[in-house]
CSV table of C-alpha atoms in Angstrom, one decimal:
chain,number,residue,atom,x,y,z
A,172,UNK,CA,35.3,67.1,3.9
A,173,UNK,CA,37.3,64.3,4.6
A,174,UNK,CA,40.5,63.1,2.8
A,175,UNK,CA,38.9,59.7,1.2
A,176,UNK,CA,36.1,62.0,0.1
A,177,UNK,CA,38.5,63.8,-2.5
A,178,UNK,CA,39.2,59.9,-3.6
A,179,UNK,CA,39.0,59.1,-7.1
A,180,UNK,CA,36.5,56.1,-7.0
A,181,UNK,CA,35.0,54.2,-9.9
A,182,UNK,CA,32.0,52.1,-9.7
A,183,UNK,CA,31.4,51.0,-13.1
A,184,UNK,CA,34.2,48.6,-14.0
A,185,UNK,CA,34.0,45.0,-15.1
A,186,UNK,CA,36.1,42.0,-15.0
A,187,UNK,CA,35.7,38.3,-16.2
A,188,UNK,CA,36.9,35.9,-13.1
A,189,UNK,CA,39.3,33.0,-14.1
A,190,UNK,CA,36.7,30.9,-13.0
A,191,UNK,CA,34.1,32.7,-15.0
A,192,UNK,CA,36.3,32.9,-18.1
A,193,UNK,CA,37.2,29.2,-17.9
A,194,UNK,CA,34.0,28.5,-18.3
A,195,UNK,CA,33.3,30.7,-21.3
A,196,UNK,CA,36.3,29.0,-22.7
A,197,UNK,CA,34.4,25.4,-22.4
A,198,UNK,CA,31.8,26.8,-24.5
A,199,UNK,CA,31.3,26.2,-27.8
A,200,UNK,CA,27.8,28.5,-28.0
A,201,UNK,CA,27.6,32.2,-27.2
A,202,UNK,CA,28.4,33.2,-24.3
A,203,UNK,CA,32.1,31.5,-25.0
A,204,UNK,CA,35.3,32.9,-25.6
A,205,UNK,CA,36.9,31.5,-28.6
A,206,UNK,CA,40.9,31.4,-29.6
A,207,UNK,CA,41.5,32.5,-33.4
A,208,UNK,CA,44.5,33.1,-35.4
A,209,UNK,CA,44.9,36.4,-36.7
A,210,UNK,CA,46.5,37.0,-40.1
A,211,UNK,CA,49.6,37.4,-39.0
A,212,UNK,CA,49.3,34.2,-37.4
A,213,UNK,CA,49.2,35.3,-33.8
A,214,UNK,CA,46.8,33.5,-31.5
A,215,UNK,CA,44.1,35.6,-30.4
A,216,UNK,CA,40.7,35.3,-28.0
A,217,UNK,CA,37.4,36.6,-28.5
A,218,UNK,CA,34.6,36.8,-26.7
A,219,UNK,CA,31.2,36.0,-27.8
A,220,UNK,CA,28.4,37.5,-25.5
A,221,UNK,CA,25.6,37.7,-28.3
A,222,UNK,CA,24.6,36.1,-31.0
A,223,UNK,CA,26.1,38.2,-34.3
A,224,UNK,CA,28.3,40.1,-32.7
A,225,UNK,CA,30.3,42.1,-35.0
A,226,UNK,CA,34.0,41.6,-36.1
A,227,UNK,CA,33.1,38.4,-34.7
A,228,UNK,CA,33.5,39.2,-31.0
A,229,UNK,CA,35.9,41.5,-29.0
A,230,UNK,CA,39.4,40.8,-28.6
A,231,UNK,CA,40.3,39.8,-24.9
A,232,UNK,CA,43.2,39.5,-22.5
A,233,UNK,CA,44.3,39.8,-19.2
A,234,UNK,CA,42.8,43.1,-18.6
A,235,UNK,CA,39.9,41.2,-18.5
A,236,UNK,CA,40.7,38.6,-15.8
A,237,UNK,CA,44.1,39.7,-14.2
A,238,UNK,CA,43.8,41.9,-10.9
A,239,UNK,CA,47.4,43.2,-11.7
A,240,UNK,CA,45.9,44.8,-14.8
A,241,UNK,CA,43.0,46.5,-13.1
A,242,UNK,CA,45.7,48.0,-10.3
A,243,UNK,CA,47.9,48.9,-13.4
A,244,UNK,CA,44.9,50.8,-15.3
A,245,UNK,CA,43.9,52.0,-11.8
A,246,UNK,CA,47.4,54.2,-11.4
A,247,UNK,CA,47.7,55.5,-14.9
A,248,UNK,CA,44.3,56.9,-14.5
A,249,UNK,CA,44.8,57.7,-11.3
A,250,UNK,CA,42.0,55.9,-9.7
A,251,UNK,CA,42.4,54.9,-6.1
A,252,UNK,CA,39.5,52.9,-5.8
A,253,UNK,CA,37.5,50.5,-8.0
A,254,UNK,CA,34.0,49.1,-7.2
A,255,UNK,CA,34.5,45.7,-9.5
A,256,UNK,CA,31.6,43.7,-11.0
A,257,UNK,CA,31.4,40.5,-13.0
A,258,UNK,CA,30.5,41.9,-16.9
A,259,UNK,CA,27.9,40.6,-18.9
A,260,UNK,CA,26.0,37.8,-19.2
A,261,UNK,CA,26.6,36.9,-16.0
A,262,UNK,CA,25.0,33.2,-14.9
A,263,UNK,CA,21.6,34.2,-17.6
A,264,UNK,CA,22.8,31.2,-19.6
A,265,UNK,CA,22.8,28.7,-16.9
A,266,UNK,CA,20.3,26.1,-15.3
A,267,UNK,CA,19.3,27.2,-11.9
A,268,UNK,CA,21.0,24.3,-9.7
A,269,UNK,CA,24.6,25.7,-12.0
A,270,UNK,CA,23.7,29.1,-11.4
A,271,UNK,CA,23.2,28.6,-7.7
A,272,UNK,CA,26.7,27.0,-7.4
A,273,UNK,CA,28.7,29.3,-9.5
A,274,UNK,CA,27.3,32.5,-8.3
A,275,UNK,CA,28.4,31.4,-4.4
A,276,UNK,CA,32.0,30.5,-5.8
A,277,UNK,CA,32.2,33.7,-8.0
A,278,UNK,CA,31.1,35.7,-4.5
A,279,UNK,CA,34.2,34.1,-2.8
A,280,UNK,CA,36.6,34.5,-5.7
A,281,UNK,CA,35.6,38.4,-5.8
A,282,UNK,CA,36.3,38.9,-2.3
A,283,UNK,CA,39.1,37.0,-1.9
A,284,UNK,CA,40.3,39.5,-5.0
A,285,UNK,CA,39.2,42.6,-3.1
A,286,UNK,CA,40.4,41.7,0.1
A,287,UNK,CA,44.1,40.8,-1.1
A,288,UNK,CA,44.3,44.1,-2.7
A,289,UNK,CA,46.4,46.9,-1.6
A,290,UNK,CA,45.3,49.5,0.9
A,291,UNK,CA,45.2,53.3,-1.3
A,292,UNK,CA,48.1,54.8,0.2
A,293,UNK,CA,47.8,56.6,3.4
A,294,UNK,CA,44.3,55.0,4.8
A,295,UNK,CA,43.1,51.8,5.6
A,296,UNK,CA,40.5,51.3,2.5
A,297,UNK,CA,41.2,48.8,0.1
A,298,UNK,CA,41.7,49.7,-3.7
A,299,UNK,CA,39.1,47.3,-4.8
A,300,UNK,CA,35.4,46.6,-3.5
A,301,UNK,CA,32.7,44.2,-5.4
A,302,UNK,CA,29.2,43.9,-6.5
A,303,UNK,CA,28.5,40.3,-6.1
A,304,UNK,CA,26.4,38.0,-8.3
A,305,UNK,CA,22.7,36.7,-7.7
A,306,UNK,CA,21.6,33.2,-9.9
A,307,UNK,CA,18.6,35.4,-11.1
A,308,UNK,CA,17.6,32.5,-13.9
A,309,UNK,CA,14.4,30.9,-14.3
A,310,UNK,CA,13.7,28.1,-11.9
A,311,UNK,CA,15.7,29.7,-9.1
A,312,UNK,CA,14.2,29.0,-5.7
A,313,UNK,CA,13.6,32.4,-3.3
A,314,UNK,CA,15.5,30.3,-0.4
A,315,UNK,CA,18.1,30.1,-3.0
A,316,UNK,CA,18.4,33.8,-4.3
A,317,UNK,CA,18.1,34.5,-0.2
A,318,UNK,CA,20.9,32.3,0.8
A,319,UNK,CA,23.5,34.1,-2.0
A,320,UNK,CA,21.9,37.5,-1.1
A,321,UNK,CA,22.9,36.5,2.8
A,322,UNK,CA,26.3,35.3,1.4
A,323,UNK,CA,27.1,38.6,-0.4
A,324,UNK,CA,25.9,41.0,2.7
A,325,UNK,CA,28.7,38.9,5.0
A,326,UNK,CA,31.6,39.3,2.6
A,327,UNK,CA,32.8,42.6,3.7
A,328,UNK,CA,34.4,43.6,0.7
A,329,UNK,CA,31.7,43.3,-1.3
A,330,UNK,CA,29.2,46.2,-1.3
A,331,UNK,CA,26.5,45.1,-3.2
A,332,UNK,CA,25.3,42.9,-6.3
A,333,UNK,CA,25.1,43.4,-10.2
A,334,UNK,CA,22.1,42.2,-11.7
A,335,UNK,CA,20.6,42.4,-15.6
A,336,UNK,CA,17.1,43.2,-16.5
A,337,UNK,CA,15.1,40.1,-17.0
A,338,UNK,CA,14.9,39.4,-13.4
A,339,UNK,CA,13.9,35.0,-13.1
A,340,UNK,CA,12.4,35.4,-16.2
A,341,UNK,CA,9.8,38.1,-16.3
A,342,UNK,CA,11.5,41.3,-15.0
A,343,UNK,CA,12.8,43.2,-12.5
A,344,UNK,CA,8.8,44.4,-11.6
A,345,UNK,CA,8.0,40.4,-10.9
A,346,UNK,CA,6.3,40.1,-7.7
A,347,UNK,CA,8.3,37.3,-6.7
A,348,UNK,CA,11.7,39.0,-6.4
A,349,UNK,CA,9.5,41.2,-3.8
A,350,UNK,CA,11.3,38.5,-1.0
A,351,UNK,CA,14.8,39.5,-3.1
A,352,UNK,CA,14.2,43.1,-2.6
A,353,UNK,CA,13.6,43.1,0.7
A,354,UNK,CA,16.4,40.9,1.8
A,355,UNK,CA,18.7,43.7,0.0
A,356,UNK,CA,17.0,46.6,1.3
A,357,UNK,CA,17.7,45.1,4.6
A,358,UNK,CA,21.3,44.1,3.9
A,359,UNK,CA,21.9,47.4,2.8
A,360,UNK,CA,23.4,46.4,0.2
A,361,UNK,CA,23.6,48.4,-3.7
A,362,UNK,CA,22.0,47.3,-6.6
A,363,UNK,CA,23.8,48.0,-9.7
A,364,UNK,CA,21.1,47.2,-12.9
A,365,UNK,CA,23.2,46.9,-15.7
A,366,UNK,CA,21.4,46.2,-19.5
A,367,UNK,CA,23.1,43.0,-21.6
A,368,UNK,CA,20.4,42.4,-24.2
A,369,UNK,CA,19.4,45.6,-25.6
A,370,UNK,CA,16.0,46.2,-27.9
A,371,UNK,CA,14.9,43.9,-30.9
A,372,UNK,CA,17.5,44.2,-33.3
A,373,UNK,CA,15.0,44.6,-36.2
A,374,UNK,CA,15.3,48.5,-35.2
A,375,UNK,CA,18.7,49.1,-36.3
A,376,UNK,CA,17.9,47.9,-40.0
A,377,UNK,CA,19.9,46.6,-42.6
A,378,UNK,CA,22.8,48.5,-43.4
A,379,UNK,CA,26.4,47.6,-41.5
A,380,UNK,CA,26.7,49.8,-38.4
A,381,UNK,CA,29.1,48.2,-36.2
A,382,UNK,CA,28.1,47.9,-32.8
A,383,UNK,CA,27.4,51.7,-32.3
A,384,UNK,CA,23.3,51.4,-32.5
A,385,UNK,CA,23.2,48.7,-29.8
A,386,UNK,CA,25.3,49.8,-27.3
A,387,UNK,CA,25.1,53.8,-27.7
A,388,UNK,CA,20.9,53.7,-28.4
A,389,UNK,CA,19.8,49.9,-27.4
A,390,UNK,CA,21.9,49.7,-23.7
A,391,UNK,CA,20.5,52.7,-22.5
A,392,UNK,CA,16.4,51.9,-23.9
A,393,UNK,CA,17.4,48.5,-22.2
A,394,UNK,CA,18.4,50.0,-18.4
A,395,UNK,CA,15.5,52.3,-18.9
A,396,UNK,CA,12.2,50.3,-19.4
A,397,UNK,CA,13.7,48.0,-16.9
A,398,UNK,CA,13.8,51.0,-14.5
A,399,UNK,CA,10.7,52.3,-15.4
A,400,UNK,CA,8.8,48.5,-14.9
A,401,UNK,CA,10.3,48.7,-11.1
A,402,UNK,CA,8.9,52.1,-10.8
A,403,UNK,CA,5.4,51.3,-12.3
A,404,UNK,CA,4.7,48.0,-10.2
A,405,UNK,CA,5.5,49.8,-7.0
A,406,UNK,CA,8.9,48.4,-6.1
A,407,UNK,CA,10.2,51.8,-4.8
A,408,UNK,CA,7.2,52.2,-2.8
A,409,UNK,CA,7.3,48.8,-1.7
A,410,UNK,CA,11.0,49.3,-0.2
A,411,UNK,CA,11.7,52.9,-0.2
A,412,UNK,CA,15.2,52.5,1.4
A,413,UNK,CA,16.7,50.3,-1.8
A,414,UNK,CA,19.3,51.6,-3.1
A,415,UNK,CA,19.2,51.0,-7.3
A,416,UNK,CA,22.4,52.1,-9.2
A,417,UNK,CA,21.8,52.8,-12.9
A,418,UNK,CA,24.6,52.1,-15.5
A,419,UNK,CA,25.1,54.8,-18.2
A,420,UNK,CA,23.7,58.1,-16.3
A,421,UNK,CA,19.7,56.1,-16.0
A,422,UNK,CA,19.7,56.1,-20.2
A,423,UNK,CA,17.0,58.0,-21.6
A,424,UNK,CA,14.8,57.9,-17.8
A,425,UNK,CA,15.7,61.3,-17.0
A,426,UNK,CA,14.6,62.6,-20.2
A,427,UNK,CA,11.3,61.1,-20.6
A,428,UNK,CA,10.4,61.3,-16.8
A,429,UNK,CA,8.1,63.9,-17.4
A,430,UNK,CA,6.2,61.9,-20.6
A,431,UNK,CA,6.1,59.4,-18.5
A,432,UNK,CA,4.4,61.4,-15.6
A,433,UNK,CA,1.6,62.6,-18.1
A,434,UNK,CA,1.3,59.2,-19.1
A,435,UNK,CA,0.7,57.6,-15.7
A,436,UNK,CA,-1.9,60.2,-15.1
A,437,UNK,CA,-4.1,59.5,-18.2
A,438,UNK,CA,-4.0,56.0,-17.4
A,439,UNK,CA,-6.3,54.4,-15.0
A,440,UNK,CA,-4.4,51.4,-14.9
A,441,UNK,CA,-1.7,52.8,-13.5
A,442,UNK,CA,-2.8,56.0,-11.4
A,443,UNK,CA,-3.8,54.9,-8.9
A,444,UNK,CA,-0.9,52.1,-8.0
A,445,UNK,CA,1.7,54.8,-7.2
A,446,UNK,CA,1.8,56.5,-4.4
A,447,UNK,CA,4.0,59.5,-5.7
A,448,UNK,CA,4.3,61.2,-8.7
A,449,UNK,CA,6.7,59.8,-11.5
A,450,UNK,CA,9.2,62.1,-11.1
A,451,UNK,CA,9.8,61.6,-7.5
A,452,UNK,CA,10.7,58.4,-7.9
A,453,UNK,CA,13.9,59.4,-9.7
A,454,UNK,CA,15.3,61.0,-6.8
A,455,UNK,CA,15.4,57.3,-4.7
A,456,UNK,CA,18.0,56.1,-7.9
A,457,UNK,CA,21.9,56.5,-7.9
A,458,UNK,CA,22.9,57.2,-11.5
A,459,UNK,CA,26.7,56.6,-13.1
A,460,UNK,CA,28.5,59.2,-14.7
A,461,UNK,CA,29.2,57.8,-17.7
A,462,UNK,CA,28.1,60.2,-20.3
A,463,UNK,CA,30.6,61.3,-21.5
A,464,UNK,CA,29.9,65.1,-22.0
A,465,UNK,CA,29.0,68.2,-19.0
A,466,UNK,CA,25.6,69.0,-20.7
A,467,UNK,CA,24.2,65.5,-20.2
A,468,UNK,CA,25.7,65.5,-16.9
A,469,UNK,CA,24.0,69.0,-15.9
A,470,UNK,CA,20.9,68.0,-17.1
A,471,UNK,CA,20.3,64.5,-15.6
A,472,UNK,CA,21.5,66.3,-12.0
A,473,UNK,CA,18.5,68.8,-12.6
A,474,UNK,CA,16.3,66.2,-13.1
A,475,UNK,CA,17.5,64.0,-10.0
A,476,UNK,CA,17.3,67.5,-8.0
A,477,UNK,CA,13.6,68.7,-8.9
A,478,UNK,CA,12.8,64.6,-7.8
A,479,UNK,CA,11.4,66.1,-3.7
A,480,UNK,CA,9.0,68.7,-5.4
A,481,UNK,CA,7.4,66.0,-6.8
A,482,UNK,CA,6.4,64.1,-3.6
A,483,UNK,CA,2.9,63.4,-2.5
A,484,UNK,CA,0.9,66.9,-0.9
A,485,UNK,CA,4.3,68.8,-1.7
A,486,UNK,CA,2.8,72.2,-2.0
A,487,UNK,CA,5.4,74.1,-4.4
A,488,UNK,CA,7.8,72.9,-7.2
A,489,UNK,CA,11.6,72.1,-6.0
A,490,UNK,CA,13.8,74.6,-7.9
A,491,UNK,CA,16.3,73.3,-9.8
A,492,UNK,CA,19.9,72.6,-7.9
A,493,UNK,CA,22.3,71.4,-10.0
A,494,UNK,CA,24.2,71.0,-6.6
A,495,UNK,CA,21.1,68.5,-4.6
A,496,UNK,CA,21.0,66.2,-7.9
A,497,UNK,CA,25.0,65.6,-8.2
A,498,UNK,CA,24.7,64.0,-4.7
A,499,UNK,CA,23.4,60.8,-6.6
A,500,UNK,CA,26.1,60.7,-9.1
A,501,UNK,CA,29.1,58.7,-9.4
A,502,UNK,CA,32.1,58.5,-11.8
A,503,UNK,CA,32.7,55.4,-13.8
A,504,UNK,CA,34.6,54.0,-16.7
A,505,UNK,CA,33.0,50.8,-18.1
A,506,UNK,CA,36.8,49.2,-17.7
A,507,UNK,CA,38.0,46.8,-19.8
A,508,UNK,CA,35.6,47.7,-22.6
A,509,UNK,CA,36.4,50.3,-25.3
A,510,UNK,CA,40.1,50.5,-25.3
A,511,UNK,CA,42.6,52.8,-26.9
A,512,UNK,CA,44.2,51.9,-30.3
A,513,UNK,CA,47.5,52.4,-28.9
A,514,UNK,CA,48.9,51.3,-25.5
A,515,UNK,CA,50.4,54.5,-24.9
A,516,UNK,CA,47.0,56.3,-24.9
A,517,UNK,CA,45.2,57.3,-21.8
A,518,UNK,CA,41.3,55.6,-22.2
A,519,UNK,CA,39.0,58.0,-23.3
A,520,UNK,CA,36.4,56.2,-21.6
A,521,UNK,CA,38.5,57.8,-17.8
A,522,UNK,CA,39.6,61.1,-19.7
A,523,UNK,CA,36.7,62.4,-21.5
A,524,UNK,CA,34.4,61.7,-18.5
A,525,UNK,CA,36.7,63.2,-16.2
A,526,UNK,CA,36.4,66.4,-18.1
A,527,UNK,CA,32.9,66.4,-18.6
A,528,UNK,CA,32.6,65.7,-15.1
A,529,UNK,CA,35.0,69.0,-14.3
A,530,UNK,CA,33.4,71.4,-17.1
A,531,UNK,CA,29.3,71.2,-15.5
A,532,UNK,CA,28.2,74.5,-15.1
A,533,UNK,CA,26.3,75.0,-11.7
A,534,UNK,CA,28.7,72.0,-9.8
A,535,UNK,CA,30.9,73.5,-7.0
A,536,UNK,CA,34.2,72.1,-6.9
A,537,UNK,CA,32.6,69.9,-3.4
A,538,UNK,CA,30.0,68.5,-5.9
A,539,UNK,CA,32.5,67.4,-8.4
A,540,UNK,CA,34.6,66.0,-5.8
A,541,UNK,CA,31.3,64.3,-4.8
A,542,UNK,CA,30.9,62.9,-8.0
A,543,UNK,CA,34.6,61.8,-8.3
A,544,UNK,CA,34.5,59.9,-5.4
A,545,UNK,CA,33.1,61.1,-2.1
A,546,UNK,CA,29.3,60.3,-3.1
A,547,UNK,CA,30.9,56.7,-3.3
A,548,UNK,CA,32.8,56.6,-0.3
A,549,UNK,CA,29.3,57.4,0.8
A,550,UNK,CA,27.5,55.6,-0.4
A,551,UNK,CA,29.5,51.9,-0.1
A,552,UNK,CA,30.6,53.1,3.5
A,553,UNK,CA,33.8,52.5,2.7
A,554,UNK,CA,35.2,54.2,5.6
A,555,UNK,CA,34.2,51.5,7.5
């Protein structure tokens, strides 16, 4: 195993551009970030990304837009790389011609922030690498969402795209982002699906939960029926080398994989569009690691490792290697959301993954170094 495999790498870690974040501050509708005055008279900003957010919006600063931040979290954590993507809403809220525009000068602001960063001591890869942005709104031409796809795949620092779950409008299982798909797959580029709108909110009821209920349960239900649409209209079969990354371990996907197996095969609808089983398809997805404890960790990796047994005239069930389904995880921290109290602390958000991460039963110490960063390295060739 080589040095940069034993690399601490994170690949779930967010931050809001200037240029992004001045626009939010022209706003006056959500998405915006709005200044307040606290009661002790201090000017504060908040950001807006939904409509009724709680405590009025999140307070923000410069760990949200300033690369010296990142670099500073980066060493108290000890991370030595980060794999940086614009956070939600990204360009949802705009008119296509807007969308178009911005997403191209985001690009170029993202990798002229990766490519100014510092080298991690002792090899030539740079601390910070990007997912670029496509202008996946309604209206959007294919030549258009081609061009930026094109754009992204010549940055070199800049390893792939972030993308949300309603696609132009109708999904990520629309036909017509078959073009966008393929122009990925080719590029080689990683897709990092990441949810921003949840489930109807009428689930979580009346009484005052905070935002606990739509980002712990309606995230995850978000990232997986948006997962499970790509699998149902054939995408993976379509383009069997793209490479989809799944924010917050694949939600509840691994867990209901086999329901929705049993499903598929009592529906006629459906039965006959796929050319593998379910389950096999979960084996084609990278997943993050941010779960925050070793038993959800263990589990998903079973699930991801049984994936081969499932493929098309196998004649035996895969047995379960804990070892075969850490290959297609990766560490993560969600960076700059959920923040200590105190400025002293250590984010638990780095800390209690890291020990999940280290406590899985059945992970060799290669695996977890796999997880930690070497799957990444991998994965975004960043050894080249």
């Amino acid at each position: 195993m080589s040095v940069a495999s034993r690399l601490l790498v994170d690949v779930h870690t967010h931050v809001y551009l200037p240029r992004y974040a001045a626009l939010l501050r022209a706003r006056a509708s959500v998405p915006f970030i709005r200044t307040t005055t606290t009661p002790d008279g201090l000017s504060e900003d908040r950001l807006l990304i939904l409509d009724h957010e709680p405590s009025g919006g999140r307070p923000v600063g410069p760990q949200y837009w300033d690369r010296e931040e990142k670099l500073k979290f980066m060493d108290k954590h000890g991370i030595d790389i980060s794999i940086v993507s614009t956070a939600n809403p990204w360009l949802d809220f705009l008119p296509a011609s807007q969308a178009h525009t911005l997403a191209s000068e985001l690009n170029n602001d993202l990798e002229q922030y990766c490519s100014t960063s510092p080298p991690v001591t002792s090899h030539k890869i740079k601390r910070l690498y990007g997912f670029g942005l496509l202008p996946l709104v309604p209206e959007i031409t294919t030549s258009a969402l081609l061009d930026v796809v094109h754009q992204i795949g010549s940055l070199p620092h800049l390893r792939g795209l972030i993308m949300g779950t309603r696609g132009i409008g109708k999904g990520l299982d629309d036909e017509a982002l078959d073009p966008v798909w393929a122009a990925i797959e080719k590029a080689g580029l990683v897709v990092f699906l990441h949810p921003h709108y949840g489930v109807d909110g009428s689930a979580w009821g009346d009484k005052d939960n905070g935002h606990v209920l739509p980002l712990a349960l309606g995230f995850p239900f978000e990232t997986t029926t948006a997962a499970t649409r790509m699998i149902l209209s054939g995408v993976f079969d379509k383009f069997p080398n793209l490479r989809l990354l799944l924010a917050h371990s694949g939600g509840v996907l691994p867990a209901l994989s086999s329901r929705l197996a049993s499903c598929i095969d009592h529906d006629p609808i459906v039965v006959s569009r796929l050319k593998q089983d379910a389950r096999y398809y979960l084996g084609k997805l990278y997943l993050d690691a941010v779960a925050y404890g070793p038993e959800e960790l263990g589990f998903v990796s079973d699930v991801v490792s049984r994936a081969e047994g499932f493929q098309s005239g196998s004649a035996t069930r895969s047995t379960l290697n804990r070892s075969v389904g850490s290959r297609r995880m990766l560490f993560g921290t969600d960076h700059p959301f959920f923040p200590p109290l105190s400025s002293s602390e250590k984010w638990k958000s780095v800390s209690v993954n890291l020990e999940a991460l280290a406590d899985v039963q059945g992970w060799s110490e290669a695996d977890k170094d796999g997880v930690r960063g070497g799957n990444a390295i991998s994965l975004f060739n960043l050894e080249n």
